[in-house]
mmCIF file of C-alpha atoms in Angstrom:
data_model
loop_
_atom_site.group_PDB
_atom_site.id
_atom_site.type_symbol
_atom_site.label_atom_id
_atom_site.label_comp_id
_atom_site.label_asym_id
_atom_site.label_seq_id
_atom_site.Cartn_x
_atom_site.Cartn_y
_atom_site.Cartn_z
ATOM 1 C CA MET A 292 -0.041 -0.088 -0.387
ATOM 2 C CA ILE A 293 2.758 2.128 0.718
ATOM 3 C CA GLU A 294 4.862 1.841 -2.105
ATOM 4 C CA SER A 295 1.356 2.164 -4.522
ATOM 5 C CA VAL A 296 0.542 5.911 -2.583
ATOM 6 C CA LEU A 297 4.195 6.619 -2.752
ATOM 7 C CA ARG A 298 4.321 5.624 -6.429
ATOM 8 C CA ALA A 299 1.165 7.832 -7.349
ATOM 9 C CA THR A 300 2.698 10.813 -5.481
ATOM 10 C CA LEU A 301 5.607 10.601 -7.086
ATOM 11 C CA LEU A 302 3.603 10.457 -10.905
ATOM 12 C CA GLY A 303 1.383 12.900 -9.854
ATOM 13 C CA LEU A 304 4.185 15.583 -8.913
ATOM 14 C CA GLN A 305 5.765 14.785 -12.729
ATOM 15 C CA LEU A 306 2.110 15.327 -14.594
ATOM 16 C CA GLY A 307 1.355 18.321 -12.396
ATOM 17 C CA MET A 308 4.955 20.239 -13.156
ATOM 18 C CA THR A 309 4.486 19.007 -16.685
ATOM 19 C CA LEU A 310 0.788 20.134 -16.828
ATOM 20 C CA ALA A 311 2.348 23.092 -15.304
ATOM 21 C CA LEU A 312 4.599 23.639 -18.362
ATOM 22 C CA ILE A 313 1.238 23.679 -20.811
ATOM 23 C CA ALA A 314 -1.029 25.688 -18.167
ATOM 24 C CA ALA A 315 1.917 28.188 -17.500
ATOM 25 C CA GLY A 316 2.006 29.112 -21.344
ATOM 26 C CA LEU A 317 -1.430 29.208 -21.910
ATOM 27 C CA THR A 318 -1.708 31.533 -18.849
ATOM 28 C CA LEU A 319 0.665 34.099 -19.382
ATOM 29 C CA ILE A 320 -0.562 34.647 -22.914
ATOM 30 C CA PHE A 321 -4.139 35.286 -21.613
ATOM 31 C CA GLY A 322 -2.727 37.152 -18.451
ATOM 32 C CA MET A 323 -0.527 39.222 -21.195
ATOM 33 C CA LEU A 324 -2.204 39.183 -24.509
ATOM 34 C CA ASP A 325 -5.985 38.721 -23.121
ATOM 35 C CA VAL A 326 -6.264 36.149 -25.692
ATOM 36 C CA ILE A 327 -8.022 32.149 -24.683
ATOM 37 C CA ASN A 328 -5.671 30.417 -27.126
ATOM 38 C CA PHE A 329 -7.383 27.215 -28.145
ATOM 39 C CA ALA A 330 -4.726 26.648 -30.299
ATOM 40 C CA HIS A 331 -1.945 25.929 -27.111
ATOM 41 C CA GLY A 332 -2.475 22.000 -27.178
ATOM 42 C CA ALA A 333 -1.947 21.626 -30.928
ATOM 43 C CA LEU A 334 1.304 23.571 -30.377
ATOM 44 C CA TYR A 335 2.160 21.388 -27.124
ATOM 45 C CA MET A 336 1.304 18.270 -30.120
ATOM 46 C CA LEU A 337 3.507 20.062 -32.522
ATOM 47 C CA GLY A 338 6.526 19.657 -30.069
ATOM 48 C CA ALA A 339 5.885 16.203 -29.877
ATOM 49 C CA TYR A 340 6.288 15.599 -33.597
ATOM 50 C CA PHE A 341 8.980 18.319 -34.087
ATOM 51 C CA GLY A 342 10.935 16.103 -31.444
ATOM 52 C CA THR A 343 10.187 13.045 -33.181
ATOM 53 C CA VAL A 344 11.527 13.990 -36.632
ATOM 54 C CA VAL A 345 14.446 15.631 -34.680
ATOM 55 C CA ALA A 346 15.076 12.601 -32.976
ATOM 56 C CA GLY A 347 15.113 10.719 -35.894
ATOM 57 C CA GLN A 348 16.987 12.385 -38.340
ATOM 58 C CA LEU A 349 19.876 13.431 -35.919
ATOM 59 C CA GLY A 350 19.742 10.068 -33.661
ATOM 60 C CA SER A 351 19.737 12.982 -30.772
ATOM 61 C CA PHE A 352 17.499 13.284 -27.898
ATOM 62 C CA TRP A 353 18.902 16.624 -26.475
ATOM 63 C CA LEU A 354 19.226 18.157 -29.871
ATOM 64 C CA ALA A 355 14.921 17.146 -30.190
ATOM 65 C CA LEU A 356 14.371 19.167 -26.551
ATOM 66 C CA VAL A 357 16.339 21.840 -27.948
ATOM 67 C CA LEU A 358 15.929 21.991 -31.006
ATOM 68 C CA ALA A 359 11.907 20.710 -31.425
ATOM 69 C CA PRO A 360 10.989 23.700 -29.198
ATOM 70 C CA LEU A 361 12.314 26.385 -31.134
ATOM 71 C CA MET A 362 10.842 25.250 -34.229
ATOM 72 C CA VAL A 363 7.385 25.502 -32.565
ATOM 73 C CA GLY A 364 8.140 28.739 -31.260
ATOM 74 C CA LEU A 365 8.560 30.013 -34.852
ATOM 75 C CA VAL A 366 5.050 28.703 -35.598
ATOM 76 C CA GLY A 367 4.062 30.616 -32.628
ATOM 77 C CA ALA A 368 4.850 33.990 -34.144
ATOM 78 C CA ALA A 369 3.865 33.124 -37.383
ATOM 79 C CA ILE A 370 0.599 32.709 -35.550
ATOM 80 C CA GLU A 371 0.585 35.525 -33.253
ATOM 81 C CA ILE A 372 1.936 38.054 -36.139
ATOM 82 C CA PHE A 373 -0.176 36.808 -38.980
ATOM 83 C CA SER A 374 -3.675 36.354 -37.057
ATOM 84 C CA LEU A 375 -3.913 37.468 -34.165
ATOM 85 C CA ARG A 376 -2.194 40.578 -33.684
ATOM 86 C CA PRO A 377 -5.425 42.340 -36.368
ATOM 87 C CA LEU A 378 -7.577 41.250 -33.870
ATOM 88 C CA TYR A 379 -6.644 42.173 -30.259
ATOM 89 C CA ASP A 380 -9.492 44.691 -29.942
ATOM 90 C CA ARG A 381 -12.067 42.785 -31.092
ATOM 91 C CA ASN A 382 -14.463 40.880 -28.929
ATOM 92 C CA PRO A 383 -12.622 37.829 -27.519
ATOM 93 C CA LEU A 384 -14.728 35.331 -29.332
ATOM 94 C CA TYR A 385 -12.845 36.627 -32.387
ATOM 95 C CA HIS A 386 -9.661 34.502 -30.655
ATOM 96 C CA ILE A 387 -11.648 31.508 -29.789
ATOM 97 C CA LEU A 388 -12.782 30.780 -32.828
ATOM 98 C CA LEU A 389 -9.451 31.623 -34.587
ATOM 99 C CA THR A 390 -7.357 29.995 -32.572
ATOM 100 C CA PHE A 391 -9.874 27.050 -32.696
ATOM 101 C CA GLY A 392 -9.819 27.303 -36.560
ATOM 102 C CA VAL A 393 -6.009 27.192 -36.249
ATOM 103 C CA ALA A 394 -5.336 24.128 -34.068
ATOM 104 C CA ILE A 395 -7.987 22.126 -36.407
ATOM 105 C CA MET A 396 -5.203 23.415 -39.245
ATOM 106 C CA ILE A 397 -2.840 22.469 -37.677
ATOM 107 C CA GLN A 398 -3.838 18.242 -36.282
ATOM 108 C CA GLY A 399 -4.993 18.176 -40.380
ATOM 109 C CA ALA A 400 -1.565 19.047 -41.903
ATOM 110 C CA ILE A 401 -0.066 16.508 -39.070
ATOM 111 C CA ILE A 402 -2.111 14.006 -40.395
ATOM 112 C CA GLU A 403 -1.501 14.801 -43.703
ATOM 113 C CA ILE A 404 2.231 14.257 -43.326
ATOM 114 C CA TRP A 405 2.728 11.796 -40.835
ATOM 115 C CA GLY A 406 -0.585 10.039 -40.835
ATOM 116 C CA ALA A 407 -2.881 9.343 -38.168
ATOM 117 C CA GLN A 408 -0.157 6.036 -36.574
ATOM 118 C CA SER A 409 1.289 6.647 -33.120
ATOM 119 C CA MET A 410 4.898 7.350 -32.761
ATOM 120 C CA GLN A 411 7.760 8.391 -29.732
ATOM 121 C CA ILE A 412 10.428 10.004 -29.372
ATOM 122 C CA PRO A 413 13.329 7.120 -28.227
ATOM 123 C CA VAL A 414 14.977 7.713 -24.944
ATOM 124 C CA PRO A 415 18.523 8.219 -24.621
ATOM 125 C CA ASP A 416 20.225 5.001 -22.701
ATOM 126 C CA LEU A 417 21.056 7.402 -19.999
ATOM 127 C CA LEU A 418 17.511 8.053 -19.080
ATOM 128 C CA SER A 419 16.494 4.593 -19.323
ATOM 129 C CA GLY A 420 15.527 2.034 -16.834
ATOM 130 C CA SER A 421 14.418 2.640 -13.141
ATOM 131 C CA VAL A 422 16.092 3.866 -9.653
ATOM 132 C CA SER A 423 14.811 3.280 -6.538
ATOM 133 C CA VAL A 424 12.819 5.802 -4.882
ATOM 134 C CA GLY A 425 12.087 4.168 -1.496
ATOM 135 C CA PRO A 426 10.565 1.421 -1.832
ATOM 136 C CA VAL A 427 9.521 1.928 -5.283
ATOM 137 C CA ASN A 428 11.483 1.273 -8.612
ATOM 138 C CA TYR A 429 10.407 4.511 -10.530
ATOM 139 C CA PRO A 430 11.421 5.065 -13.875
ATOM 140 C CA VAL A 431 14.710 7.315 -14.542
ATOM 141 C CA TYR A 432 12.766 9.217 -17.362
ATOM 142 C CA TRP A 433 9.811 10.162 -15.172
ATOM 143 C CA LEU A 434 12.639 11.579 -12.682
ATOM 144 C CA PHE A 435 14.089 13.465 -15.287
ATOM 145 C CA VAL A 436 10.881 15.170 -16.597
ATOM 146 C CA LEU A 437 9.650 16.096 -13.390
ATOM 147 C CA ALA A 438 13.304 17.881 -12.494
ATOM 148 C CA VAL A 439 13.309 19.490 -15.628
ATOM 149 C CA SER A 440 9.539 20.507 -15.603
ATOM 150 C CA THR A 441 10.209 21.904 -11.933
ATOM 151 C CA LEU A 442 13.356 23.471 -13.289
ATOM 152 C CA LEU A 443 11.698 25.396 -16.050
ATOM 153 C CA ILE A 444 8.944 26.475 -13.547
ATOM 154 C CA ALA A 445 11.398 28.406 -11.099
ATOM 155 C CA VAL A 446 12.895 29.810 -14.184
ATOM 156 C CA VAL A 447 9.867 31.145 -15.768
ATOM 157 C CA TRP A 448 8.316 32.810 -12.282
ATOM 158 C CA LEU A 449 12.418 34.343 -11.364
ATOM 159 C CA ALA A 450 11.900 35.908 -15.344
ATOM 160 C CA ILE A 451 8.482 36.765 -14.118
ATOM 161 C CA GLU A 452 8.635 38.761 -11.256
ATOM 162 C CA ARG A 453 12.475 39.629 -10.381
ATOM 163 C CA SER A 454 13.720 40.463 -14.052
ATOM 164 C CA ASP A 455 13.243 43.331 -16.034
ATOM 165 C CA LEU A 456 11.849 41.846 -18.455
ATOM 166 C CA GLY A 457 9.206 40.593 -16.441
ATOM 167 C CA ILE A 458 8.360 43.780 -15.805
ATOM 168 C CA LEU A 459 8.340 45.026 -19.269
ATOM 169 C CA MET A 460 5.384 42.158 -19.666
ATOM 170 C CA ARG A 461 3.306 42.940 -17.016
ATOM 171 C CA ALA A 462 3.930 47.035 -17.751
ATOM 172 C CA SER A 463 2.403 46.088 -20.990
ATOM 173 C CA ALA A 464 -0.191 43.939 -19.860
ATOM 174 C CA HIS A 465 -1.376 46.741 -18.031
ATOM 175 C CA ASP A 466 -0.584 49.734 -19.884
ATOM 176 C CA THR A 467 0.033 49.632 -23.295
ATOM 177 C CA GLU A 468 -0.093 53.377 -24.344
ATOM 178 C CA MET A 469 2.374 54.361 -21.181
ATOM 179 C CA VAL A 470 4.652 51.638 -22.492
ATOM 180 C CA SER A 471 4.337 52.909 -26.375
ATOM 181 C CA ALA A 472 4.682 56.145 -24.996
ATOM 182 C CA LEU A 473 8.053 55.131 -23.582
ATOM 183 C CA GLY A 474 9.595 53.905 -27.415
ATOM 184 C CA ILE A 475 8.881 50.523 -26.837
ATOM 185 C CA ASP A 476 7.265 48.201 -29.465
ATOM 186 C CA VAL A 477 4.520 46.805 -27.336
ATOM 187 C CA SER A 478 3.874 44.801 -30.801
ATOM 188 C CA LYS A 479 7.147 42.627 -30.317
ATOM 189 C CA VAL A 480 6.445 42.075 -26.424
ATOM 190 C CA PHE A 481 3.242 40.817 -27.106
ATOM 191 C CA THR A 482 4.643 38.745 -29.859
ATOM 192 C CA GLY A 483 7.902 37.768 -27.282
ATOM 193 C CA VAL A 484 5.422 36.371 -24.837
ATOM 194 C CA PHE A 485 3.204 34.418 -26.838
ATOM 195 C CA VAL A 486 6.213 33.056 -28.288
ATOM 196 C CA PHE A 487 7.673 31.830 -25.026
ATOM 197 C CA GLY A 488 4.291 30.173 -24.341
ATOM 198 C CA ALA A 489 4.808 28.018 -27.054
ATOM 199 C CA VAL A 490 8.276 27.682 -26.251
ATOM 200 C CA LEU A 491 7.074 26.217 -23.226
ATOM 201 C CA ALA A 492 4.248 23.814 -25.032
ATOM 202 C CA GLY A 493 7.108 22.217 -27.287
ATOM 203 C CA VAL A 494 9.043 21.433 -24.317
ATOM 204 C CA ALA A 495 6.529 19.831 -22.681
ATOM 205 C CA GLY A 496 5.409 17.782 -25.946
ATOM 206 C CA VAL A 497 8.937 16.572 -26.502
ATOM 207 C CA LEU A 498 9.205 15.576 -22.940
ATOM 208 C CA LEU A 499 5.915 13.963 -22.704
ATOM 209 C CA GLY A 500 6.435 12.395 -26.020
ATOM 210 C CA GLY A 501 9.412 10.060 -24.432
ATOM 211 C CA SER A 502 6.535 8.449 -21.951
ATOM 212 C CA ARG A 503 3.402 8.836 -24.424
ATOM 213 C CA SER A 504 2.412 8.060 -27.884
ATOM 214 C CA VAL A 505 2.569 10.814 -29.943
ATOM 215 C CA HIS A 506 -0.610 10.864 -32.301
ATOM 216 C CA PRO A 507 -2.839 13.476 -33.525
ATOM 217 C CA GLY A 508 -5.646 13.885 -31.068
ATOM 218 C CA MET A 509 -3.161 14.274 -28.316
ATOM 219 C CA GLY A 510 -3.423 18.270 -28.720
ATOM 220 C CA PHE A 511 -7.323 18.028 -28.040
ATOM 221 C CA GLY A 512 -6.321 15.759 -25.008
ATOM 222 C CA ILE A 513 -4.244 18.090 -22.906
ATOM 223 C CA ILE A 514 -6.127 21.175 -24.069
ATOM 224 C CA ILE A 515 -9.300 20.146 -21.891
ATOM 225 C CA GLU A 516 -6.974 19.417 -18.645
ATOM 226 C CA THR A 517 -4.905 22.597 -19.391
ATOM 227 C CA PHE A 518 -7.906 25.102 -19.219
ATOM 228 C CA ILE A 519 -9.008 23.174 -16.013
ATOM 229 C CA VAL A 520 -5.813 23.752 -14.681
ATOM 230 C CA VAL A 521 -6.529 27.368 -15.778
ATOM 231 C CA VAL A 522 -9.680 27.821 -14.703
ATOM 232 C CA ILE A 523 -9.161 26.394 -10.936
ATOM 233 C CA GLY A 524 -6.020 28.470 -10.307
ATOM 234 C CA GLY A 525 -7.608 31.791 -11.860
ATOM 235 C CA LEU A 526 -7.439 33.120 -15.248
ATOM 236 C CA GLY A 527 -3.741 35.189 -15.747
ATOM 237 C CA SER A 528 -2.593 33.604 -12.303
ATOM 238 C CA PHE A 529 0.884 32.090 -13.061
ATOM 239 C CA ARG A 530 1.034 31.285 -9.343
ATOM 240 C CA GLY A 531 -2.506 29.756 -9.699
ATOM 241 C CA ALA A 532 -1.303 27.800 -12.645
ATOM 242 C CA VAL A 533 1.602 25.944 -11.136
ATOM 243 C CA TYR A 534 -1.193 25.077 -7.837
ATOM 244 C CA ALA A 535 -3.489 24.097 -9.431
ATOM 245 C CA ALA A 536 -1.692 21.909 -11.885
ATOM 246 C CA LEU A 537 -0.126 20.254 -9.162
ATOM 247 C CA LEU A 538 -3.486 19.792 -7.624
ATOM 248 C CA ILE A 539 -4.774 18.258 -10.497
ATOM 249 C CA GLY A 540 -1.472 16.022 -11.342
ATOM 250 C CA LEU A 541 -1.687 14.685 -7.866
ATOM 251 C CA VAL A 542 -5.727 14.308 -7.956
ATOM 252 C CA THR A 543 -5.550 11.951 -11.562
ATOM 253 C CA ALA A 544 -3.039 9.793 -10.076
ATOM 254 C CA TYR A 545 -4.611 8.828 -6.868
ATOM 255 C CA GLY A 546 -7.687 8.960 -8.526
ATOM 256 C CA ALA A 547 -6.270 6.256 -10.796
ATOM 257 C CA LEU A 548 -4.840 4.569 -7.865
ATOM 258 C CA ILE A 549 -8.517 4.523 -6.186
ATOM 259 C CA ALA A 550 -10.896 4.493 -8.884
ATOM 260 C CA PRO A 551 -9.723 4.739 -12.143
ATOM 261 C CA THR A 552 -13.040 4.591 -14.067
ATOM 262 C CA LEU A 553 -13.644 7.713 -11.813
ATOM 263 C CA THR A 554 -10.657 10.017 -12.555
ATOM 264 C CA ASP A 555 -12.193 12.506 -14.782
ATOM 265 C CA LEU A 556 -15.494 12.528 -12.318
ATOM 266 C CA PHE A 557 -13.150 14.122 -9.744
ATOM 267 C CA LEU A 558 -11.189 16.217 -12.094
ATOM 268 C CA PHE A 559 -14.529 18.053 -13.276
ATOM 269 C CA ALA A 560 -16.448 17.979 -9.803
ATOM 270 C CA MET A 561 -13.302 19.840 -8.284
ATOM 271 C CA MET A 562 -13.357 22.116 -11.366
ATOM 272 C CA ALA A 563 -17.503 22.732 -10.039
ATOM 273 C CA ILE A 564 -16.236 22.843 -6.207
ATOM 274 C CA VAL A 565 -13.870 25.554 -6.908
ATOM 275 C CA LEU A 566 -15.812 27.691 -9.216
ATOM 276 C CA MET A 567 -18.819 27.492 -6.727
ATOM 277 C CA ALA A 568 -16.901 28.507 -3.980
ATOM 278 C CA LYS A 569 -14.788 31.452 -6.262
ATOM 279 C CA PRO A 570 -15.617 32.027 -9.302
ATOM 280 C CA SER A 571 -12.580 33.948 -10.100
ATOM 281 C CA GLY A 572 -10.035 30.487 -9.428
ATOM 282 C CA LEU A 573 -8.101 30.450 -6.390
ATOM 283 C CA PHE A 574 -6.065 33.051 -7.029
ATOM 284 C CA GLY A 575 -7.189 34.891 -10.321
ATOM 285 C CA ALA A 576 -9.197 37.846 -7.782
ATOM 286 C CA THR A 577 -5.711 38.138 -5.962
ATOM 287 C CA GLU A 578 -3.544 38.846 -9.342
ATOM 288 C CA ALA A 579 -5.915 41.058 -10.509
ATOM 289 C CA ALA A 580 -5.793 42.785 -7.493
#
């Protein structure tokens, strides 16, 4: 019993931190650009597919972990510049419809290029096998995913809260006219935020592509979990996204241990309870203030 609980805890933390990577990008894009990006799951999926291609062609997982997210960032830049930028002053419904359409287009392009069969990113020998964590033998690769995700989340938090770049991002979101008056091109800041969010999604795609199957439906599956994270944590709250992702990861892992068929019910019930108790999410109102 103790072994099962410890294994579920480690799995929940790993799933939660990976979800936090994806949700952090989605939250940053909403908080800074006021855009609900339904294409975020498709960008995560692109990261997994690009990682599969780079690892297969160059024979290096490490190059895939670096190059694939950068390629996703380029796709994100194209989406922001050529489609979203003209719609910033429009009703948010335009953003939702546009990004949902982009997600469908990306999925269709993936099926056309790579087909509908499942693939997987090959993991290097260094990360294969398992290691003892107390009484549990746990896969080395899953511990690697947990460590990398945690490190990236910490770096992103420091960049947002403690760096000049983070101050510029927050200022651009709260007072665009003032920042523009200082001679800063706000449109480039917005593009940088969108690209950064896309890169985080791409990193998560590569990391999970080494332990899960890579297939054309993975983007829509992850975006549902990510939106649950964002809603529970509070729209636009980075801290809320991280806490909610960890909570959902642990609930998913413990739910699979206790009642596997009811895991989804646990997640949606938790979201409903949070929304009834605090409609803005756990940290939404605090961050807005």
